[in-house]
Tab-separated table of C-alpha atoms in Angstrom:
chain	number	residue	atom	x	y	z
A	1	ASP	CA	100.313	124.532	68.321
A	2	THR	CA	102.136	121.346	67.401
A	3	GLY	CA	105.532	122.182	68.876
A	4	VAL	CA	107.250	120.758	72.007
A	5	SER	CA	105.584	121.890	75.170
A	6	GLN	CA	106.948	121.824	78.690
A	7	ASN	CA	105.319	122.378	82.117
A	8	PRO	CA	105.760	124.159	84.324
A	9	ARG	CA	107.674	127.052	82.758
A	10	HIS	CA	109.048	128.166	86.095
A	11	LYS	CA	109.602	126.248	89.333
A	12	ILE	CA	110.938	127.639	92.636
A	13	THR	CA	111.577	125.085	95.322
A	14	LYS	CA	113.461	124.760	98.558
A	15	ARG	CA	116.578	122.622	98.895
A	16	GLY	CA	115.733	119.005	99.669
A	17	GLN	CA	112.333	119.025	97.943
A	18	ASN	CA	111.426	116.867	95.035
A	19	VAL	CA	110.332	118.334	91.706
A	20	THR	CA	108.881	116.875	88.525
A	21	PHE	CA	108.771	118.418	85.034
A	22	ARG	CA	106.685	117.261	82.114
A	23	CYS	CA	107.482	117.372	78.377
A	24	ASP	CA	105.059	116.757	75.496
A	25	PRO	CA	106.956	116.168	72.196
A	26	ILE	CA	105.897	116.779	68.693
A	27	SER	CA	103.355	114.021	68.095
A	28	GLU	CA	104.999	112.232	65.218
A	29	HIS	CA	108.485	112.205	66.850
A	30	ASN	CA	109.549	109.042	68.581
A	31	ARG	CA	112.747	110.358	70.072
A	32	LEU	CA	112.712	112.559	73.162
A	33	TYR	CA	115.676	114.262	74.802
A	34	TRP	CA	116.380	116.055	78.051
A	35	TYR	CA	119.096	118.717	78.346
A	36	ARG	CA	120.194	121.080	81.106
A	37	GLN	CA	121.418	124.644	80.438
A	38	THR	CA	123.084	126.842	83.003
A	39	LEU	CA	123.687	130.595	82.598
A	40	GLY	CA	126.185	131.409	79.892
A	41	GLN	CA	126.501	127.834	78.656
A	42	GLY	CA	125.071	125.850	75.835
A	43	PRO	CA	122.639	122.956	76.617
A	44	GLU	CA	124.159	119.765	78.079
A	45	PHE	CA	122.702	116.349	77.248
A	46	LEU	CA	121.123	114.398	80.116
A	47	THR	CA	119.204	111.512	78.584
A	48	TYR	CA	117.135	110.372	75.610
A	49	PHE	CA	114.322	107.936	74.812
A	50	GLN	CA	113.321	106.202	71.639
A	51	ASN	CA	109.644	105.397	72.130
A	52	GLU	CA	109.402	104.204	75.721
A	53	ALA	CA	112.988	102.923	76.056
A	54	GLN	CA	115.572	105.062	77.749
A	55	LEU	CA	118.631	104.391	75.546
A	56	GLU	CA	121.358	106.674	76.976
A	57	LYS	CA	122.065	108.571	80.131
A	58	SER	CA	124.803	111.234	80.658
A	59	ARG	CA	127.117	111.085	83.663
A	60	LEU	CA	125.499	114.385	84.560
A	61	LEU	CA	122.385	112.423	85.438
A	62	SER	CA	123.079	111.587	89.042
A	63	ASP	CA	121.007	108.977	90.958
A	64	ARG	CA	118.776	111.850	92.191
A	65	PHE	CA	117.501	112.312	88.663
A	66	SER	CA	115.070	109.956	86.999
A	67	ALA	CA	113.313	110.224	83.643
A	68	GLU	CA	110.369	108.210	82.316
A	69	ARG	CA	108.441	107.969	79.121
A	70	PRO	CA	105.934	105.197	79.975
A	71	LYS	CA	103.795	105.160	76.866
A	72	GLY	CA	106.271	106.575	74.423
A	73	SER	CA	104.540	109.901	74.291
A	74	PHE	CA	105.083	112.466	77.074
A	75	SER	CA	108.002	112.274	79.440
A	76	THR	CA	108.687	113.306	83.017
A	77	LEU	CA	111.951	114.275	84.629
A	78	GLU	CA	112.081	114.038	88.414
A	79	ILE	CA	114.723	115.472	90.630
A	80	GLN	CA	114.794	114.224	94.257
A	81	ARG	CA	116.308	116.019	97.165
A	82	THR	CA	117.098	119.118	95.076
A	83	GLU	CA	120.340	120.977	95.641
A	84	GLN	CA	121.173	124.587	94.798
A	85	GLY	CA	123.443	123.339	92.050
A	86	ASP	CA	120.366	121.889	90.281
A	87	SER	CA	119.197	125.363	89.497
A	88	ALA	CA	119.189	125.610	85.684
A	89	MET	CA	116.921	125.593	82.630
A	90	TYR	CA	115.733	122.102	81.789
A	91	LEU	CA	115.064	121.658	78.130
A	92	CYS	CA	113.210	118.931	76.319
A	93	ALA	CA	113.602	118.218	72.657
A	94	SER	CA	112.132	115.752	70.161
A	95	SER	CA	113.101	114.348	66.827
A	96	SER	CA	112.413	111.657	64.283
A	97	SER	CA	114.528	108.492	64.457
A	98	ARG	CA	115.247	108.490	60.706
A	99	TRP	CA	118.555	109.670	59.263
A	100	PRO	CA	119.341	112.509	58.975
A	101	LEU	CA	116.219	113.822	60.766
A	102	TYR	CA	117.211	112.506	64.132
A	103	ASN	CA	119.836	115.220	64.478
A	104	GLU	CA	117.224	117.874	63.834
A	105	GLN	CA	116.012	118.255	67.395
A	106	PHE	CA	113.157	120.644	68.099
A	107	PHE	CA	113.210	122.224	71.571
A	108	GLY	CA	110.456	123.202	73.991
A	109	PRO	CA	110.473	126.522	75.867
A	110	GLY	CA	112.179	124.917	78.915
A	111	THR	CA	111.456	124.802	82.614
A	112	ARG	CA	113.420	127.222	84.667
A	113	LEU	CA	114.240	125.647	88.137
A	114	THR	CA	115.366	127.730	90.996
A	115	VAL	CA	116.461	125.911	94.193
A	116	LEU	CA	116.604	128.185	97.263
B	1	THR	CA	133.472	114.621	75.048
B	2	GLN	CA	133.335	116.515	71.829
B	3	LEU	CA	134.189	120.152	72.402
B	4	LEU	CA	132.715	122.937	70.250
B	5	GLU	CA	134.297	126.326	70.499
B	6	GLN	CA	132.419	129.342	69.293
B	7	SER	CA	133.871	132.729	68.516
B	8	PRO	CA	133.367	135.409	69.323
B	9	GLN	CA	131.514	134.927	72.529
B	10	PHE	CA	129.978	138.380	72.358
B	11	LEU	CA	129.341	140.611	69.398
B	12	SER	CA	127.683	144.014	69.309
B	13	ILE	CA	127.134	145.666	65.918
B	14	GLN	CA	125.261	148.403	64.206
B	15	GLU	CA	122.196	147.589	62.088
B	16	GLY	CA	123.163	147.015	58.488
B	17	GLU	CA	126.637	145.585	59.209
B	18	ASN	CA	127.805	142.121	58.291
B	19	LEU	CA	129.138	139.527	60.737
B	20	THR	CA	130.508	136.024	60.818
B	21	VAL	CA	130.327	133.592	63.745
B	22	TYR	CA	132.633	130.554	63.900
B	23	CYS	CA	132.181	127.111	65.418
B	24	ASN	CA	135.319	124.923	65.646
B	25	SER	CA	136.119	121.482	66.909
B	26	SER	CA	138.887	118.890	66.712
B	27	SER	CA	136.115	116.164	66.331
B	28	VAL	CA	134.373	115.142	63.084
B	29	PHE	CA	130.621	115.483	63.128
B	30	SER	CA	128.095	113.574	61.065
B	31	SER	CA	125.946	116.699	60.977
B	32	LEU	CA	125.978	120.177	62.497
B	33	GLN	CA	123.005	122.337	63.483
B	34	TRP	CA	122.692	126.055	64.173
B	35	TYR	CA	120.150	127.308	66.672
B	36	ARG	CA	119.099	130.723	67.874
B	37	GLN	CA	117.934	131.203	71.444
B	38	GLU	CA	116.038	134.140	72.961
B	39	PRO	CA	116.296	134.845	76.704
B	40	GLY	CA	113.977	132.516	78.652
B	41	GLU	CA	113.150	130.345	75.698
B	42	GLY	CA	114.399	127.125	74.106
B	43	PRO	CA	116.742	127.090	71.119
B	44	VAL	CA	115.050	127.338	67.683
B	45	LEU	CA	116.559	125.311	64.899
B	46	LEU	CA	117.863	127.379	62.001
B	47	VAL	CA	119.643	124.926	59.707
B	48	THR	CA	121.237	121.487	59.512
B	49	VAL	CA	124.346	120.880	57.446
B	50	VAL	CA	125.397	117.302	56.632
B	51	THR	CA	127.910	117.199	53.779
B	52	GLY	CA	131.502	118.589	54.077
B	53	GLY	CA	131.762	121.876	52.190
B	54	GLU	CA	128.017	122.325	52.172
B	55	VAL	CA	126.652	125.864	52.026
B	56	LYS	CA	123.045	126.725	52.955
B	57	LYS	CA	121.316	130.100	52.737
B	58	LEU	CA	118.378	131.243	54.798
B	59	LYS	CA	117.447	134.717	53.632
B	60	ARG	CA	120.315	136.916	54.966
B	61	LEU	CA	121.980	133.991	56.782
B	62	THR	CA	124.585	131.821	55.087
B	63	PHE	CA	125.819	128.654	56.787
B	64	GLN	CA	128.889	126.667	55.734
B	65	PHE	CA	130.104	123.231	56.850
B	66	GLY	CA	133.893	122.742	56.688
B	67	ASP	CA	135.299	120.254	54.227
B	68	ALA	CA	136.462	118.020	57.070
B	69	ARG	CA	133.160	118.350	58.916
B	70	LYS	CA	134.942	119.748	62.012
B	71	ASP	CA	133.949	123.366	61.773
B	72	SER	CA	131.174	125.697	60.512
B	73	SER	CA	130.451	129.314	60.068
B	74	LEU	CA	127.364	131.513	60.095
B	75	HIS	CA	127.466	134.721	58.159
B	76	ILE	CA	124.700	137.403	58.498
B	77	THR	CA	124.361	140.053	55.841
B	78	ALA	CA	122.961	143.456	56.763
B	79	ALA	CA	122.134	142.536	60.335
B	80	GLN	CA	118.819	143.706	61.774
B	81	PRO	CA	117.766	144.181	65.401
B	82	GLY	CA	115.528	141.107	65.021
B	83	ASP	CA	118.732	139.000	64.646
B	84	THR	CA	119.643	139.740	68.192
B	85	GLY	CA	120.016	136.525	70.225
B	86	LEU	CA	122.269	133.695	71.311
B	87	TYR	CA	123.473	131.669	68.397
B	88	LEU	CA	124.422	128.070	69.206
B	89	CYS	CA	126.094	125.499	67.043
B	90	ALA	CA	125.536	121.849	67.866
B	91	GLY	CA	127.374	118.861	66.493
B	92	ALA	CA	126.168	115.276	66.172
B	93	ALA	CA	128.780	112.604	66.311
B	94	GLY	CA	126.512	109.621	66.112
B	95	ALA	CA	122.874	108.771	66.396
B	96	ASN	CA	122.082	110.222	69.777
B	97	ASN	CA	122.662	113.502	71.552
B	98	LEU	CA	123.963	116.756	70.278
B	99	PHE	CA	127.091	118.551	71.636
B	100	PHE	CA	126.551	122.300	71.974
B	101	GLY	CA	128.967	125.131	71.785
B	102	THR	CA	128.895	127.823	74.396
B	103	GLY	CA	127.186	130.263	72.028
B	104	THR	CA	127.698	133.683	70.508
B	105	ARG	CA	125.559	136.440	72.013
B	106	LEU	CA	124.745	138.893	69.232
B	107	THR	CA	123.359	142.328	69.823
B	108	VAL	CA	122.306	144.426	66.786
B	109	ILE	CA	121.906	148.070	67.683
B	110	PRO	CA	119.263	150.023	65.698
């Protein structure tokens, strides 16, 4: 399978705990994106990387959130001191950086986070 | 923030009927994507439209990008139960992230 993969698929945690999610993009894609989706809404952009550089962060990405892509391949998204409002589906996507392919983003299956 | 409004929000039809879903914005987009999402899964890319007025067909699905590149429509002919899902449009205003609409939840009843 050469699609985007995400782990874990589901995470249940208690408020105040830290969680980390992993995303493995399509191998030939150098752009990687993180989105958050809550029930009944479309995905909302959080941040994106081109290779290992984090080029943009949304205002939704509070200081409790940090994302890394150290070698320009897989990425991790960490949420510190989780709150119940962080409960959502966290989606990762990847794309080429060439026009117009960079707008064709391919999504992984998501990680469903539930904060109790 | 670019706002994409989709209509209708919910649509329930009988198998074999035709339907159209709309995606509208006051912003101009360099490209627009349509995705379909199943419960508990990530969105799956259906099509990308780039040129104003462009029409693309994918089997029974027809996608159109408005002349001004502010709106788009998705038409499904002879809907089948397998078409059931959440249809999302997403606009790209530049080189970075996509702005998603809230989606149209389609149910096709056998």
